mmCIF file of C-alpha atoms in Angstrom:
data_model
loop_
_atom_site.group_PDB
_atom_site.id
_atom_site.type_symbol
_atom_site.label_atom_id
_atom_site.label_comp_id
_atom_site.label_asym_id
_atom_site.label_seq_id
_atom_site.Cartn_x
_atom_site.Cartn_y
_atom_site.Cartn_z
ATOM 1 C CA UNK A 27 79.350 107.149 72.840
ATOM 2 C CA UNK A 28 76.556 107.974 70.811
ATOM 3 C CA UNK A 29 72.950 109.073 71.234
ATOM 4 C CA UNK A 30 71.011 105.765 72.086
ATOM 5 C CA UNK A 31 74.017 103.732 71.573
ATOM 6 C CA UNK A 32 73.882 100.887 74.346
ATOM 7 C CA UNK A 33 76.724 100.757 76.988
ATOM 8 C CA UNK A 34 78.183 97.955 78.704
ATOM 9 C CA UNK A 35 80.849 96.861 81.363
ATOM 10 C CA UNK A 36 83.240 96.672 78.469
ATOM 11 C CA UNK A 37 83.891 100.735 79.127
ATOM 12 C CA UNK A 38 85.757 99.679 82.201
ATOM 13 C CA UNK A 39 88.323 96.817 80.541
ATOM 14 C CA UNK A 40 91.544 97.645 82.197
ATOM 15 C CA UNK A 41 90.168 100.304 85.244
ATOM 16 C CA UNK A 42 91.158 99.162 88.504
ATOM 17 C CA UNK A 43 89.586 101.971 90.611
ATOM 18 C CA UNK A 44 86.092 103.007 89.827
ATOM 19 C CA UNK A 45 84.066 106.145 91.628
ATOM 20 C CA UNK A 46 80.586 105.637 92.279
ATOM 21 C CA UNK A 47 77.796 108.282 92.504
ATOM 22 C CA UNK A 48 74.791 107.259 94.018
ATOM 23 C CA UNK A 49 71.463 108.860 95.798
ATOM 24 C CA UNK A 50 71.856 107.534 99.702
ATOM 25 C CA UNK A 51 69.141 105.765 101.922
ATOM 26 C CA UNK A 52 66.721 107.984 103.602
ATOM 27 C CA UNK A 53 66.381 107.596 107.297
ATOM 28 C CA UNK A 54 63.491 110.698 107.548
ATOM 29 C CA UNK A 55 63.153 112.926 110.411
ATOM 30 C CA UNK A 56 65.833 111.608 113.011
ATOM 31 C CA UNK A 57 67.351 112.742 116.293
ATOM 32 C CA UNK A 58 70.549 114.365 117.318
ATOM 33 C CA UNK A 59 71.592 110.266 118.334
ATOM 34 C CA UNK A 60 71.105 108.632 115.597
ATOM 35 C CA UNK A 61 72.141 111.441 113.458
ATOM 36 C CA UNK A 62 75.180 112.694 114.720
ATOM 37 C CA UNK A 63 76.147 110.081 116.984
ATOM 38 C CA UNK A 64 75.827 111.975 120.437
ATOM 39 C CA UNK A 65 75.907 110.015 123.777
ATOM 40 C CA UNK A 66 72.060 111.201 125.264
ATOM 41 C CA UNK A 67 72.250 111.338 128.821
ATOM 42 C CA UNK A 68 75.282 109.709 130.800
ATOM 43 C CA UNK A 69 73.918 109.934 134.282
ATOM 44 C CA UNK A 70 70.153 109.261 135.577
ATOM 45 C CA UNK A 71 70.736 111.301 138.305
ATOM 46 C CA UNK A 72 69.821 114.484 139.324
ATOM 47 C CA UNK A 73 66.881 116.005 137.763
ATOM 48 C CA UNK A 74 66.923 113.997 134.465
ATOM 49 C CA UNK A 75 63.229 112.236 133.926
ATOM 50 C CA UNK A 76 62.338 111.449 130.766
ATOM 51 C CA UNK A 77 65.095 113.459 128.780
ATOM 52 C CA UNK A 78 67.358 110.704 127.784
ATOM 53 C CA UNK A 79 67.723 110.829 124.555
ATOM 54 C CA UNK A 80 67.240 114.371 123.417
ATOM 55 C CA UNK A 81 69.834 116.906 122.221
ATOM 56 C CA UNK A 82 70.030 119.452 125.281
ATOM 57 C CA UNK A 83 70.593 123.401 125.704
ATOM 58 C CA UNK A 84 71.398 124.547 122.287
ATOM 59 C CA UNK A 85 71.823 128.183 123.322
ATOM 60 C CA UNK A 86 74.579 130.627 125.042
ATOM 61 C CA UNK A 87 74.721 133.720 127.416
ATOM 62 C CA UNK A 88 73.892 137.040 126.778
ATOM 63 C CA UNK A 89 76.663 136.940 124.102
ATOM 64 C CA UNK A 90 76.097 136.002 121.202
ATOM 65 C CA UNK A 91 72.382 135.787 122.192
ATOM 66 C CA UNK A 92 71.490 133.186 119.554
ATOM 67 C CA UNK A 93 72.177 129.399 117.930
ATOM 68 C CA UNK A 94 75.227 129.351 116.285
ATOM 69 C CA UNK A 95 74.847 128.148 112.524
ATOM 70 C CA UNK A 96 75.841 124.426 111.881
ATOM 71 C CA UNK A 97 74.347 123.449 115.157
ATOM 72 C CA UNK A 98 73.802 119.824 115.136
ATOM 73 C CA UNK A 99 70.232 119.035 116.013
ATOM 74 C CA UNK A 100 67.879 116.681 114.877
ATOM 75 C CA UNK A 101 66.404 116.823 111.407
ATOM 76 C CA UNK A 102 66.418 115.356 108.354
ATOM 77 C CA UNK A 103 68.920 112.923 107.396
ATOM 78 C CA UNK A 104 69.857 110.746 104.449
ATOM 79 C CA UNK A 105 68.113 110.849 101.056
ATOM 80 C CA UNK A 106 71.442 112.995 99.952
ATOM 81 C CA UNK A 107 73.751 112.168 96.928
ATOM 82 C CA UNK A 108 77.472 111.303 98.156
ATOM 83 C CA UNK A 109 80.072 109.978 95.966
ATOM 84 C CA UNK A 110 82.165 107.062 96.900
ATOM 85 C CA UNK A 111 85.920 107.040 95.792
ATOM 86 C CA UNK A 112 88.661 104.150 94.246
ATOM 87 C CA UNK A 113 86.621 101.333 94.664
ATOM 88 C CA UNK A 114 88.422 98.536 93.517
ATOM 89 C CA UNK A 115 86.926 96.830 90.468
ATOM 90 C CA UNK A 116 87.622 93.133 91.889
ATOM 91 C CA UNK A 117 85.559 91.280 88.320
ATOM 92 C CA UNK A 118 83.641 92.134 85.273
ATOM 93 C CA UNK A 119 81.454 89.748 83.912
ATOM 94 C CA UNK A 120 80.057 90.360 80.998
ATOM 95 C CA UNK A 121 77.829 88.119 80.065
ATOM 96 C CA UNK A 122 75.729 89.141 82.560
ATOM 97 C CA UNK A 123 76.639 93.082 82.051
ATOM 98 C CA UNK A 124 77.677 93.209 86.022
ATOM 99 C CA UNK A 125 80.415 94.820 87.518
ATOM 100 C CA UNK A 126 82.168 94.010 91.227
ATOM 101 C CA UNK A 127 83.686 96.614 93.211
ATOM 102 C CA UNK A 128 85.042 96.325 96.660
ATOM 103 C CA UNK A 129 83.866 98.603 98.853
ATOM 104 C CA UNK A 130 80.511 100.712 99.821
ATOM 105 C CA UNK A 131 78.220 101.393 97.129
ATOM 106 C CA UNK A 132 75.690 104.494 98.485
ATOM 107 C CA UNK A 133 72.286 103.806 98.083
ATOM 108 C CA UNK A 134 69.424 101.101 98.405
ATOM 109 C CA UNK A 135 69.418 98.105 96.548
ATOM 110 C CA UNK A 136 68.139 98.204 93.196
ATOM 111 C CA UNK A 137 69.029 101.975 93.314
ATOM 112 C CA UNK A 138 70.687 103.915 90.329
ATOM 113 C CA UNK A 139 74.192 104.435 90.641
ATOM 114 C CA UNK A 140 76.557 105.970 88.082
ATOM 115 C CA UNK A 141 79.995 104.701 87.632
ATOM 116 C CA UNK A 142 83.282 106.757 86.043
ATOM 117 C CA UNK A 143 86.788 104.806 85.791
ATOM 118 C CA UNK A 144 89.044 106.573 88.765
ATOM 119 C CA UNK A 145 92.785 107.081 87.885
ATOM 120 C CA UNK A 146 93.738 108.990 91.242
ATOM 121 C CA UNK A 147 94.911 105.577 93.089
ATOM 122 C CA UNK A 148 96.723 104.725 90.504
ATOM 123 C CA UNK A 149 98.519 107.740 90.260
ATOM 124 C CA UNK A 150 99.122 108.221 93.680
ATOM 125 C CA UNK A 151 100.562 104.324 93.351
ATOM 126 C CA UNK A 152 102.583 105.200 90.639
ATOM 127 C CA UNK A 153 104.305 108.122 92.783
ATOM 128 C CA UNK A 154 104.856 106.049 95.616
ATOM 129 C CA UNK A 155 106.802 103.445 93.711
ATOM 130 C CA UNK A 156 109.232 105.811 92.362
ATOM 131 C CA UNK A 157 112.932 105.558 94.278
ATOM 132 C CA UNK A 158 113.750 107.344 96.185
ATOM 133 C CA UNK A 159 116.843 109.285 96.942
ATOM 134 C CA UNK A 160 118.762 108.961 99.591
ATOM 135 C CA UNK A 161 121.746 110.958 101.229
ATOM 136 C CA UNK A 162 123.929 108.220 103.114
ATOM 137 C CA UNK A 163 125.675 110.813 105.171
ATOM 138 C CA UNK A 164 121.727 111.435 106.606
ATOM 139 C CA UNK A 165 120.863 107.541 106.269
ATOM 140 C CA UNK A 166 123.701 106.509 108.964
ATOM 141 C CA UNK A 167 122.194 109.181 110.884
ATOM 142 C CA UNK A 168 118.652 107.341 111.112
ATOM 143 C CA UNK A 169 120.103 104.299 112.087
ATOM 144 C CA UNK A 170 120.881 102.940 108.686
ATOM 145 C CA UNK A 171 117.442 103.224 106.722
#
């Protein structure tokens, strides 16, 4: 396309996978639960009071002395740009300049996504459908598949 030249869901006539770049939703500062998933504190038993849902000992012995890097703790989370891959375009209208994809768009509604036709599904389809061979003196061996 050209500079300024308007584009429209006519680019993706004939795509059937689409991948979808998008900025995600923010969640702000958030624990090590909701972040990562973790379980809190199982028991309330035995000197846990009012530590139920916090991370825990982070730290080691004497060796290595210090947090390893990666540890999951609570932070920041969200507000990060992930890609989404082979949606399936299900319908383009386009009167109405829309496009419908199955699957999980990242990002808020209303947000700014960009879109770029995806032809690794169908080439991994394409493989897939390709025969085959295959040795009969092995097959009878399988139990005839």
């Amino acid at each position: 396309p050209k500079v300024g030249e308007t584009l429209t869901v006519e680019l993706f006539n004939g795509a059937h996978y689409v991948t979808v770049t998008g900025v995600s939703k923010g969640r702000g500062y958030a624990g090590v639960i909701k972040r990562h998933g973790m379980k809190g504190a199982q028991t309330m038993t035995r000197g846990t009071h009012e530590f139920f849902r916090h991370g825990g000992s982070i730290g080691m012995k004497e060796e290595p002395a210090r947090v390893i890097k990666g540890k999951r703790m609570a932070g920041h989370m969200g507000d990060e740009t992930v890609t989404t891959l082979n949606l399936e375009v299900i319908r383009i209208f386009a009167e109405q300049n829309l496009l419908l994809v199955k699957g999980a768009v990242p990002g808020a509604n209303g947000g700014y996504v960009v879109v770029v036709t995806s032809d690794r599904r169908e080439k991994r389809l394409h493989v897939a459908s390709e025969p085959k061979f295959v040795n009969p003196l092995k097959a009878s061996k399988r139990g005839g598949k």
